[in-house]
Coordinates of N, CA and C in Angstrom, one line a residue:
Chain V
X1 N 0.8 -1.2 0.0 CA 0.0 -0.1 0.2 C 0.9 1.3 0.0
X2 N 1.9 1.3 0.6 CA 2.7 2.4 0.9 C 3.4 2.9 -0.4
X3 N 4.0 4.2 -0.4 CA 4.7 4.6 -1.4 C 4.0 5.4 -2.5
X4 N 2.7 5.4 -2.5 CA 2.0 6.3 -3.4 C 1.1 7.3 -2.5
X5 N 1.2 8.6 -2.8 CA 0.4 9.6 -2.0 C -0.3 10.4 -3.0
X6 N -1.5 10.6 -2.5 CA -2.5 11.5 -3.3 C -3.0 12.6 -2.4
X7 N -2.9 13.8 -2.8 CA -3.5 14.9 -2.0 C -4.3 15.8 -2.8
X8 N -5.3 16.4 -2.2 CA -5.8 16.2 -0.9 C -6.7 15.0 -0.9
X9 N -7.2 14.5 0.3 CA -8.1 13.4 0.2 C -9.6 13.8 -0.1
X10 N -9.9 15.1 0.2 CA -11.3 15.6 -0.3 C -10.9 16.9 -0.9
X11 N -11.6 17.1 -2.0 CA -11.5 18.4 -2.9 C -12.8 18.8 -3.3
X12 N -13.0 20.3 -3.0 CA -14.3 20.8 -3.5 C -14.0 22.0 -4.4
X13 N -14.7 21.9 -5.6 CA -14.5 23.0 -6.6 C -15.8 23.5 -7.0
X14 N -15.8 24.6 -7.5 CA -17.0 25.2 -8.2 C -17.0 24.9 -9.6
X15 N -18.2 24.7 -10.2 CA -18.4 24.3 -11.6 C -17.7 25.3 -12.5
X16 N -17.0 24.8 -13.6 CA -16.3 25.7 -14.5 C -14.8 26.0 -14.1
X17 N -14.3 25.4 -13.0 CA -13.0 25.6 -12.7 C -12.2 24.4 -13.0
X18 N -10.9 24.6 -13.4 CA -10.0 23.4 -13.4 C -9.5 23.1 -12.1
X19 N -9.2 21.9 -12.0 CA -8.6 21.5 -10.7 C -7.5 20.3 -11.0
X20 N -6.3 20.4 -10.3 CA -5.4 19.5 -10.4 C -5.1 18.6 -9.3
X21 N -5.2 17.3 -9.4 CA -4.9 16.2 -8.4 C -3.6 15.8 -8.5
X22 N -2.9 15.7 -7.4 CA -1.5 15.3 -7.2 C -1.5 13.8 -7.1
X23 N -0.3 13.2 -7.6 CA 0.0 11.8 -7.3 C 1.5 11.7 -7.4
X24 N 2.0 11.2 -6.2 CA 3.5 10.9 -6.1 C 3.8 9.6 -5.7
X25 N 4.8 9.0 -6.4 CA 5.2 7.6 -5.8 C 6.7 7.6 -5.7
X26 N 7.1 6.8 -4.6 CA 8.6 6.7 -4.5 C 9.0 5.2 -4.5
X27 N 8.3 4.5 -5.3 CA 8.4 3.1 -5.5 C 9.5 2.8 -6.7
X28 N 9.9 3.9 -7.3 CA 10.7 3.7 -8.5 C 10.1 3.0 -9.7
X29 N 8.8 3.2 -9.7 CA 8.0 2.6 -10.8 C 8.0 3.3 -12.1
X30 N 8.0 2.7 -13.2 CA 8.0 3.3 -14.5 C 6.6 3.7 -14.9
X31 N 5.6 2.9 -14.6 CA 4.3 3.0 -15.1 C 3.4 3.7 -14.0
X32 N 2.6 4.7 -14.4 CA 1.6 5.2 -13.7 C 0.2 5.3 -14.3
X33 N -0.8 5.3 -13.5 CA -2.2 5.4 -14.1 C -3.2 6.1 -13.2
X34 N -4.2 6.6 -13.9 CA -5.1 7.3 -13.3 C -6.6 6.8 -13.6
X35 N -7.4 6.5 -12.5 CA -8.6 5.8 -12.6 C -9.7 6.8 -12.1
X36 N -10.9 6.5 -12.5 CA -12.0 7.2 -12.0 C -13.0 6.1 -11.4
X37 N -13.5 6.2 -10.2 CA -14.5 5.3 -9.7 C -15.7 6.0 -9.3
X38 N -16.8 5.5 -9.9 CA -18.2 6.0 -9.5 C -18.9 4.8 -8.7
X39 N -19.8 5.3 -8.0 CA -20.6 4.3 -7.1 C -21.2 3.2 -8.1
X40 N -21.0 1.9 -7.5 CA -21.6 0.9 -8.3 C -20.8 0.4 -9.6
X41 N -19.8 1.2 -9.8 CA -19.0 0.9 -11.0 C -17.6 0.5 -10.6
X42 N -16.9 -0.2 -11.6 CA -15.6 -0.5 -11.4 C -14.7 0.7 -11.6
X43 N -13.3 0.5 -11.9 CA -12.4 1.5 -12.0 C -12.3 1.8 -13.6
X44 N -12.4 3.0 -14.0 CA -12.3 3.2 -15.4 C -10.9 4.1 -15.6
X45 N -10.2 3.5 -16.7 CA -8.9 4.2 -16.8 C -9.0 5.5 -17.7
X46 N -8.5 6.6 -17.0 CA -8.5 7.9 -17.7 C -7.2 8.1 -18.5
X47 N -6.2 8.0 -18.0 CA -4.7 8.2 -18.7 C -3.8 7.1 -18.1
X48 N -2.8 6.8 -18.8 CA -1.6 6.1 -18.2 C -0.3 6.4 -18.9
X49 N 0.7 6.2 -18.1 CA 2.1 6.6 -18.7 C 2.9 5.4 -18.3
X50 N 3.7 5.0 -19.3 CA 4.7 3.9 -19.3 C 6.1 4.4 -18.9
X51 N 6.2 5.7 -19.3 CA 7.6 6.2 -19.0 C 7.5 7.7 -19.1
X52 N 8.6 8.4 -18.5 CA 8.6 9.8 -18.4 C 8.4 10.4 -19.7
X53 N 7.7 11.5 -19.7 CA 7.5 12.4 -20.9 C 6.6 11.6 -21.9
X54 N 6.0 10.6 -21.6 CA 5.1 9.9 -22.5 C 3.7 9.3 -21.7
X55 N 2.7 9.6 -22.3 CA 1.4 9.1 -21.6 C 0.4 8.9 -22.8
X56 N -0.6 8.1 -22.5 CA -1.5 7.6 -23.5 C -3.0 7.7 -22.9
X57 N -4.0 8.1 -23.7 CA -5.4 8.2 -23.2 C -5.9 6.8 -22.9
X58 N -6.7 6.8 -21.9 CA -7.4 5.5 -21.5 C -8.7 5.5 -22.0
X59 N -9.7 4.9 -21.4 CA -11.0 4.8 -21.9 C -11.9 5.9 -21.8
X60 N -11.6 6.9 -20.9 CA -12.4 8.0 -20.6 C -11.6 9.2 -20.5
X61 N -10.8 9.6 -21.3 CA -9.7 10.7 -21.3 C -10.5 12.1 -21.5
X62 N -11.6 12.1 -22.1 CA -12.3 13.5 -22.5 C -12.5 14.3 -21.2
X63 N -11.9 15.6 -21.4 CA -12.1 16.4 -20.2 C -11.0 16.3 -19.1
X64 N -10.1 15.6 -19.4 CA -8.9 15.3 -18.3 C -7.6 15.6 -19.2
X65 N -6.5 16.1 -18.5 CA -5.3 16.2 -19.0 C -4.2 15.6 -17.9
X66 N -3.0 15.3 -18.4 CA -2.0 14.9 -17.5 C -0.7 15.4 -18.0
X67 N 0.3 15.1 -17.2 CA 1.9 15.4 -17.6 C 2.6 14.4 -16.7
X68 N 3.8 14.1 -17.3 CA 4.7 13.1 -16.7 C 6.2 13.7 -16.8
X69 N 6.5 14.7 -16.2 CA 7.7 15.4 -16.3 C 8.8 14.7 -15.6
X70 N 8.3 14.1 -14.4 CA 9.2 13.3 -13.5 C 8.7 12.0 -13.3
X71 N 9.6 11.1 -13.1 CA 9.2 9.6 -12.8 C 8.2 9.5 -11.6
X72 N 8.3 10.4 -10.7 CA 7.7 10.2 -9.3 C 6.3 10.8 -9.4
X73 N 6.1 11.6 -10.3 CA 4.8 12.4 -10.3 C 4.0 12.2 -11.6
X74 N 2.7 12.3 -11.4 CA 1.8 12.1 -12.6 C 0.5 12.8 -12.2
X75 N 0.5 14.2 -12.2 CA -0.7 14.9 -11.8 C -1.8 14.9 -12.9
X76 N -3.0 14.9 -12.4 CA -4.2 14.8 -13.3 C -5.0 16.2 -13.2
X77 N -5.3 16.7 -14.2 CA -6.0 18.1 -14.2 C -7.5 17.7 -14.8
X78 N -8.5 18.1 -14.0 CA -9.8 17.9 -14.3 C -10.3 19.2 -15.0
X79 N -10.6 19.3 -16.2 CA -10.9 20.5 -16.7 C -12.3 20.8 -16.7
X80 N -12.7 22.0 -17.0 CA -14.2 22.4 -17.1 C -14.9 21.8 -18.1
X81 N -14.1 21.1 -19.1 CA -14.9 20.4 -20.2 C -15.3 19.0 -19.7
X82 N -15.0 18.6 -18.5 CA -15.4 17.3 -18.0 C -16.8 17.6 -17.6
X83 N -17.8 16.7 -18.1 CA -19.2 17.0 -17.8 C -19.6 16.7 -16.4
X84 N -19.1 15.6 -16.0 CA -19.6 15.0 -14.6 C -18.3 14.6 -13.9
X85 N -17.5 15.8 -13.4 CA -16.3 15.5 -12.8 C -16.3 14.9 -11.3
X86 N -17.6 15.0 -10.6 CA -17.7 14.6 -9.2 C -17.4 13.0 -9.1
X87 N -16.5 12.5 -8.5 CA -16.0 11.2 -8.5 C -15.0 11.0 -7.4
X88 N -14.5 9.6 -7.2 CA -13.4 9.2 -6.5 C -12.2 8.9 -7.7
X89 N -11.2 9.7 -7.5 CA -10.1 9.4 -8.3 C -8.8 8.7 -7.7
X90 N -8.4 7.7 -8.3 CA -7.4 6.9 -7.8 C -6.2 6.8 -8.8
X91 N -5.0 7.0 -8.3 CA -3.8 6.9 -9.0 C -3.2 5.6 -8.7
X92 N -2.5 4.9 -9.5 CA -1.8 3.7 -9.3 C -0.5 3.7 -10.0
X93 N 0.5 2.8 -9.6 CA 1.7 2.8 -10.4 C 2.1 1.1 -10.4
X94 N 2.8 0.9 -11.3 CA 3.3 -0.5 -11.4 C 4.8 -0.5 -11.9
X95 N 5.6 -1.5 -11.7 CA 6.9 -1.6 -12.1 C 7.4 -1.1 -13.4
X96 N 6.6 -1.8 -14.4 CA 7.1 -1.4 -15.8 C 5.8 -1.5 -16.7
X97 N 4.6 -1.7 -16.3 CA 3.5 -1.8 -17.1 C 3.5 -3.2 -17.9
X98 N 4.2 -4.0 -17.6 CA 4.3 -5.2 -18.3 C 3.1 -6.2 -18.0
X99 N 3.0 -7.2 -18.7 CA 1.9 -8.1 -18.6 C 1.5 -8.8 -17.2
X100 N 2.5 -9.0 -16.4 CA 2.4 -9.6 -15.2 C 2.5 -8.6 -14.0
X101 N 2.5 -7.3 -14.3 CA 2.7 -6.2 -13.3 C 1.5 -6.2 -12.4
X102 N 1.5 -6.0 -11.2 CA 0.5 -5.6 -10.3 C 0.5 -4.1 -10.1
X103 N -0.7 -3.6 -9.8 CA -0.7 -2.2 -9.6 C -0.9 -1.9 -8.0
X104 N -0.2 -0.8 -7.8 CA -0.3 -0.3 -6.3 C -1.1 1.0 -6.3
X105 N -2.1 1.1 -5.5 CA -3.0 2.3 -5.5 C -2.7 3.2 -4.4
X106 N -2.8 4.5 -4.7 CA -2.8 5.5 -3.6 C -4.1 5.6 -2.8
X107 N -4.2 6.4 -1.9 CA -5.5 6.5 -1.0 C -6.6 7.2 -1.7
X108 N -6.4 7.8 -2.9 CA -7.5 8.4 -3.6 C -7.8 9.8 -3.3
X109 N -8.4 10.5 -4.1 CA -8.9 11.9 -3.9 C -10.4 11.9 -4.3
X110 N -11.2 12.3 -3.3 CA -12.7 12.5 -3.6 C -13.0 13.9 -4.0
X111 N -13.4 14.1 -5.3 CA -13.6 15.4 -5.8 C -15.1 15.6 -5.9
X112 N -15.5 16.7 -5.4 CA -16.9 17.3 -5.5 C -17.0 18.6 -6.2
X113 N -17.6 18.6 -7.2 CA -17.8 20.0 -8.0 C -19.2 20.4 -7.7
X114 N -19.3 21.6 -7.2 CA -20.6 22.2 -6.6 C -21.2 23.1 -7.8
Chain F
X13 N -16.1 -3.3 -27.3 CA -14.9 -3.5 -26.9 C -14.9 -4.5 -25.8
X14 N -13.7 -4.9 -25.2 CA -13.5 -6.0 -24.2 C -14.1 -5.5 -23.0
X15 N -15.1 -6.4 -22.4 CA -15.7 -6.1 -21.2 C -15.4 -7.2 -20.2
X16 N -15.3 -6.7 -18.8 CA -15.1 -7.8 -17.8 C -16.3 -7.5 -16.9
X17 N -17.1 -8.6 -16.7 CA -18.4 -8.6 -16.0 C -18.2 -9.5 -14.7
X18 N -18.8 -8.8 -13.6 CA -18.8 -9.5 -12.4 C -20.2 -9.7 -11.9
X19 N -20.5 -10.9 -11.3 CA -21.6 -11.2 -10.6 C -21.4 -12.0 -9.3
X20 N -22.1 -11.7 -8.3 CA -23.2 -10.7 -8.2 C -22.7 -9.3 -7.8
X21 N -23.4 -8.2 -8.0 CA -23.1 -7.0 -7.7 C -23.0 -6.8 -6.2
X22 N -23.9 -7.5 -5.5 CA -23.9 -7.5 -4.0 C -24.1 -8.8 -3.5
X23 N -23.5 -9.0 -2.3 CA -23.5 -10.3 -1.6 C -23.7 -10.1 -0.2
X24 N -24.8 -10.4 0.4 CA -24.9 -10.4 1.9 C -24.7 -11.9 2.4
X25 N -23.7 -11.9 3.4 CA -23.4 -13.2 3.8 C -23.4 -13.3 5.3
X26 N -23.9 -14.4 5.9 CA -24.1 -14.6 7.3 C -22.5 -15.0 7.7
X27 N -22.0 -14.5 8.7 CA -20.7 -14.9 9.2 C -20.6 -16.4 9.4
X28 N -19.6 -17.0 8.8 CA -19.3 -18.3 8.9 C -19.7 -19.0 7.6
X29 N -20.6 -18.5 6.7 CA -20.9 -19.1 5.4 C -19.9 -18.9 4.5
X30 N -20.1 -19.6 3.3 CA -19.2 -19.5 2.1 C -20.0 -18.8 1.2
X31 N -19.3 -18.1 0.1 CA -19.8 -17.5 -1.0 C -18.7 -17.4 -2.1
X32 N -19.2 -17.3 -3.3 CA -18.5 -17.2 -4.5 C -18.8 -15.9 -5.4
X33 N -17.9 -15.4 -5.9 CA -18.1 -14.2 -6.9 C -17.4 -14.6 -8.2
X34 N -18.1 -14.3 -9.3 CA -17.6 -14.7 -10.5 C -17.2 -13.5 -11.5
X35 N -16.4 -13.8 -12.4 CA -15.9 -12.8 -13.2 C -15.9 -13.4 -14.6
X36 N -16.4 -12.7 -15.7 CA -16.5 -13.2 -17.0 C -16.0 -12.1 -18.0
X37 N -15.2 -12.5 -18.9 CA -14.7 -11.8 -19.9 C -15.3 -12.1 -21.3
X38 N -15.6 -11.1 -22.2 CA -16.0 -11.4 -23.5 C -14.8 -11.8 -24.4
X39 N -13.6 -11.6 -23.9 CA -12.4 -12.1 -24.8 C -11.3 -12.8 -23.9
X40 N -10.5 -13.5 -24.5 CA -9.5 -14.3 -23.8 C -8.5 -13.4 -23.1
X41 N -8.2 -13.6 -21.9 CA -7.4 -12.8 -21.0 C -6.0 -13.4 -21.0
X42 N -5.0 -12.5 -20.8 CA -3.6 -12.9 -20.6 C -3.6 -13.4 -19.2
X43 N -4.0 -12.6 -18.4 CA -4.1 -13.0 -17.0 C -5.2 -12.3 -16.3
X44 N -5.4 -12.6 -15.1 CA -6.4 -11.9 -14.3 C -6.0 -11.6 -12.9
X45 N -6.3 -10.5 -12.3 CA -5.9 -10.1 -11.1 C -7.2 -9.8 -10.2
X46 N -7.0 -10.1 -8.8 CA -8.0 -9.7 -8.0 C -7.6 -8.6 -6.9
X47 N -8.5 -7.7 -6.8 CA -8.3 -6.7 -5.8 C -9.4 -6.6 -4.8
X48 N -9.0 -6.2 -3.6 CA -10.1 -5.9 -2.6 C -10.0 -4.4 -2.1
X49 N -11.2 -3.9 -2.0 CA -11.3 -2.5 -1.5 C -12.2 -2.4 -0.4
X50 N -11.6 -2.0 0.9 CA -12.3 -2.1 2.0 C -13.0 -0.7 2.0
X51 N -14.2 -0.5 2.7 CA -15.1 0.7 2.5 C -14.3 1.9 3.0
X52 N -14.4 2.8 2.1 CA -13.5 4.1 2.4 C -12.1 4.0 1.9
X53 N -11.7 2.9 1.4 CA -10.3 2.6 1.1 C -9.9 2.6 -0.3
X54 N -8.8 2.1 -0.7 CA -8.5 2.0 -2.0 C -8.2 0.4 -2.4
X55 N -8.2 0.2 -3.6 CA -8.0 -1.2 -4.0 C -6.7 -1.8 -3.6
X56 N -6.5 -2.9 -3.1 CA -5.3 -3.6 -2.8 C -5.2 -5.0 -3.4
X57 N -4.1 -5.3 -4.0 CA -3.8 -6.5 -4.8 C -4.0 -7.7 -4.0
X58 N -4.6 -8.6 -4.4 CA -4.8 -9.9 -3.8 C -3.8 -10.9 -4.4
X59 N -4.3 -11.2 -5.7 CA -3.5 -12.4 -6.3 C -3.6 -12.1 -7.9
X60 N -2.9 -12.8 -8.6 CA -2.7 -12.8 -10.0 C -2.8 -14.3 -10.6
X61 N -3.5 -14.6 -11.5 CA -3.6 -15.9 -12.1 C -3.3 -15.7 -13.6
X62 N -2.4 -16.6 -14.1 CA -1.9 -16.5 -15.5 C -2.1 -17.7 -16.3
X63 N -2.1 -18.9 -15.7 CA -2.3 -20.2 -16.5 C -3.7 -20.6 -16.6
X64 N -4.0 -21.3 -17.7 CA -5.3 -21.8 -17.9 C -5.6 -22.8 -16.8
X65 N -6.8 -22.8 -16.1 CA -7.0 -23.7 -15.2 C -6.4 -23.6 -13.8
X66 N -5.7 -22.5 -13.5 CA -4.9 -22.2 -12.5 C -5.9 -22.0 -11.3
X67 N -5.5 -22.7 -10.1 CA -6.1 -22.4 -8.7 C -5.0 -22.1 -7.8
X68 N -5.4 -21.0 -7.1 CA -4.5 -20.5 -6.1 C -5.3 -20.2 -4.7
X69 N -4.7 -20.5 -3.7 CA -5.4 -20.4 -2.3 C -4.6 -19.4 -1.5
X70 N -5.3 -18.6 -0.8 CA -4.8 -17.7 0.3 C -5.7 -17.9 1.4
X71 N -5.4 -18.7 2.4 CA -6.1 -19.0 3.5 C -7.4 -19.4 3.2
X72 N -8.5 -18.7 3.5 CA -9.7 -19.0 3.2 C -10.3 -18.6 1.8
X73 N -9.3 -18.1 1.1 CA -9.9 -17.5 -0.2 C -9.3 -18.4 -1.4
X74 N -10.1 -19.0 -2.3 CA -9.6 -19.6 -3.4 C -10.0 -19.1 -4.7
X75 N -9.0 -18.9 -5.5 CA -9.1 -18.2 -6.7 C -8.9 -19.3 -7.9
X76 N -9.7 -19.1 -8.9 CA -9.7 -20.0 -10.0 C -9.6 -19.3 -11.4
X77 N -8.9 -19.8 -12.3 CA -8.8 -19.2 -13.7 C -9.4 -20.3 -14.6
X78 N -10.4 -19.8 -15.5 CA -11.0 -20.9 -16.2 C -10.1 -21.5 -17.3
X79 N -10.6 -22.7 -17.8 CA -9.7 -23.3 -18.8 C -9.6 -22.5 -20.1
X80 N -10.5 -21.8 -20.5 CA -10.5 -21.0 -21.6 C -9.9 -19.6 -21.3
X81 N -9.6 -19.3 -20.2 CA -9.0 -18.0 -19.7 C -9.9 -16.8 -20.1
X82 N -11.3 -17.2 -19.9 CA -12.3 -16.1 -20.1 C -13.1 -15.8 -18.8
X83 N -12.9 -16.6 -17.8 CA -13.6 -16.4 -16.5 C -12.8 -16.8 -15.3
X84 N -13.2 -16.3 -14.3 CA -12.5 -16.6 -13.0 C -13.5 -16.5 -11.9
X85 N -13.1 -17.0 -10.7 CA -13.9 -17.1 -9.5 C -13.2 -16.8 -8.4
X86 N -13.8 -16.3 -7.2 CA -13.1 -16.1 -6.0 C -14.2 -16.8 -5.0
X87 N -13.7 -17.7 -4.2 CA -14.6 -18.4 -3.3 C -13.9 -18.0 -1.9
X88 N -14.7 -17.8 -1.1 CA -14.5 -17.5 0.4 C -15.1 -18.3 1.3
X89 N -14.4 -19.1 2.1 CA -15.1 -20.0 3.0 C -15.1 -19.4 4.5
X90 N -16.0 -19.8 5.2 CA -16.1 -19.4 6.6 C -16.0 -17.9 6.7
X91 N -16.9 -17.3 6.0 CA -16.7 -15.7 5.9 C -16.5 -15.1 7.3
X92 N -15.7 -14.1 7.5 CA -15.5 -13.3 8.6 C -15.8 -11.8 8.4
X93 N -16.0 -11.1 9.5 CA -16.3 -9.7 9.3 C -15.2 -8.9 8.6
X94 N -14.0 -9.4 8.7 CA -12.9 -8.9 8.1 C -12.9 -9.0 6.6
X95 N -13.9 -9.9 6.1 CA -14.0 -10.0 4.6 C -14.7 -8.9 4.0
X96 N -15.4 -8.1 4.8 CA -16.2 -7.0 4.3 C -15.3 -6.1 3.2
X97 N -16.1 -5.8 2.1 CA -15.4 -4.8 1.2 C -15.9 -5.2 -0.3
X98 N -15.3 -4.6 -1.1 CA -15.7 -4.9 -2.7 C -14.4 -5.7 -3.2
X99 N -14.8 -6.7 -4.0 CA -13.8 -7.5 -4.5 C -13.8 -7.2 -6.1
X100 N -12.8 -6.8 -6.6 CA -12.8 -6.5 -8.1 C -11.9 -7.5 -8.8
X101 N -12.4 -7.9 -9.9 CA -11.4 -8.8 -10.8 C -11.0 -7.8 -11.8
X102 N -9.8 -8.0 -12.6 CA -9.3 -7.1 -13.4 C -8.5 -7.9 -14.5
X103 N -9.0 -7.9 -15.8 CA -8.4 -8.7 -16.8 C -7.5 -8.0 -17.6
X104 N -6.5 -8.6 -18.2 CA -5.4 -8.1 -19.0 C -5.5 -8.7 -20.4
X105 N -5.8 -7.9 -21.5 CA -5.6 -8.6 -22.8 C -4.6 -7.9 -23.7
X106 N -4.1 -6.8 -23.3 CA -3.1 -6.2 -24.1 C -1.7 -6.6 -23.8
X107 N -0.8 -6.5 -24.7 CA 0.6 -6.7 -24.4 C 1.1 -5.8 -23.3
X108 N 0.5 -4.6 -23.2 CA 1.0 -3.8 -22.2 C -0.1 -3.9 -21.0
X109 N 0.2 -3.3 -19.9 CA -0.5 -3.5 -18.8 C -1.7 -2.8 -18.4
X110 N -2.6 -2.7 -19.5 CA -3.9 -2.0 -19.3 C -4.9 -3.0 -18.7
X111 N -5.3 -2.8 -17.5 CA -6.3 -3.8 -16.8 C -7.7 -3.2 -17.1
X112 N -8.6 -4.2 -17.4 CA -10.0 -3.9 -17.5 C -10.7 -4.4 -16.2
X113 N -11.2 -3.4 -15.3 CA -11.7 -3.8 -14.1 C -13.3 -4.2 -14.2
X114 N -13.7 -5.2 -13.5 CA -15.1 -5.4 -13.4 C -15.7 -4.4 -12.4
X115 N -17.1 -4.4 -12.4 CA -17.6 -3.5 -11.5 C -17.6 -3.8 -10.0
X116 N -17.1 -5.1 -9.7 CA -16.9 -5.4 -8.3 C -18.1 -6.1 -7.7
X117 N -17.8 -6.9 -6.6 CA -18.8 -7.5 -5.8 C -18.7 -6.9 -4.4
X118 N -19.8 -6.2 -4.1 CA -19.7 -5.6 -2.6 C -20.3 -6.7 -1.7
X119 N -19.3 -7.0 -0.6 CA -19.7 -8.0 0.3 C -19.9 -7.4 1.7
X120 N -21.1 -7.8 2.1 CA -21.6 -7.3 3.5 C -21.7 -8.5 4.3
X121 N -21.1 -8.6 5.4 CA -21.1 -9.8 6.4 C -22.0 -9.4 7.7
X122 N -23.0 -10.3 7.9 CA -23.8 -10.1 9.1 C -23.2 -11.0 10.2
X123 N -23.0 -10.4 11.3 CA -22.5 -11.3 12.4 C -23.4 -12.3 12.9

C-alpha cells in the first residue's frame, strides 16, 4: 500500500474551474495510471504513462489532461470540459507496465464539484 | 470493446458461510488479477492468475482461472467480518499492462 500519495483526500471546486490532483510515488515505478471510480462501477482508466514524458489516453480521457515530467509524479487536471467530474479518483503505479505487473494504488482523492 | 463482467453486484453473507463471486470476460485474457477495496479505502492487490485452469489459495480464499481464460472465480469459506469490502477482478488482454476492471462485488457480512 505504501509509497503512493495523493492529496488532498477531499477536494471541493466550483463548476467551471479546472482542478489538479496530485499523485506521487517513491517506488521507482516506471508506469503510472489514473482511474475514476463511480458508485456501483468498477475502475475506469483515464490516462496512463509507461515512461517519463510519455502518456496515453485511457477509456475516458475526455475532459482530463496529464503530464509526466518526472518519474515520481503524474498529476491529473480535471478541466471544465469534463461534464460530470464529481467522483473518486485513484492513482496507481506498477513496475514497468508489463503483462504480469500488479498495480499499487494511492489512497484516492474524492472530488466534489458544486 | 472488451468487457469484464462480475456477478453478483452485491453479496450479503452470514458470518461463517461460504460464497463465490464470478468474473467473466468477452475475450480471452492474458491473466487476471483480483483486488479488494475496504469501505472508504483503495484497492489492494490480492492475487494474479496466469495459467489456464490455475487455482490458487490464500487461507480461506480460493481463486480459479477458467480453462478458456475467459472467466475466474473467488470463493471465500467461513466468511468473517474482516472480509467486508468490494472485490474486483481485473483482466489483461493487451501486451501492455492495461487492466479492465469489473464493477466489483460488494460483500456485506452479518455477524
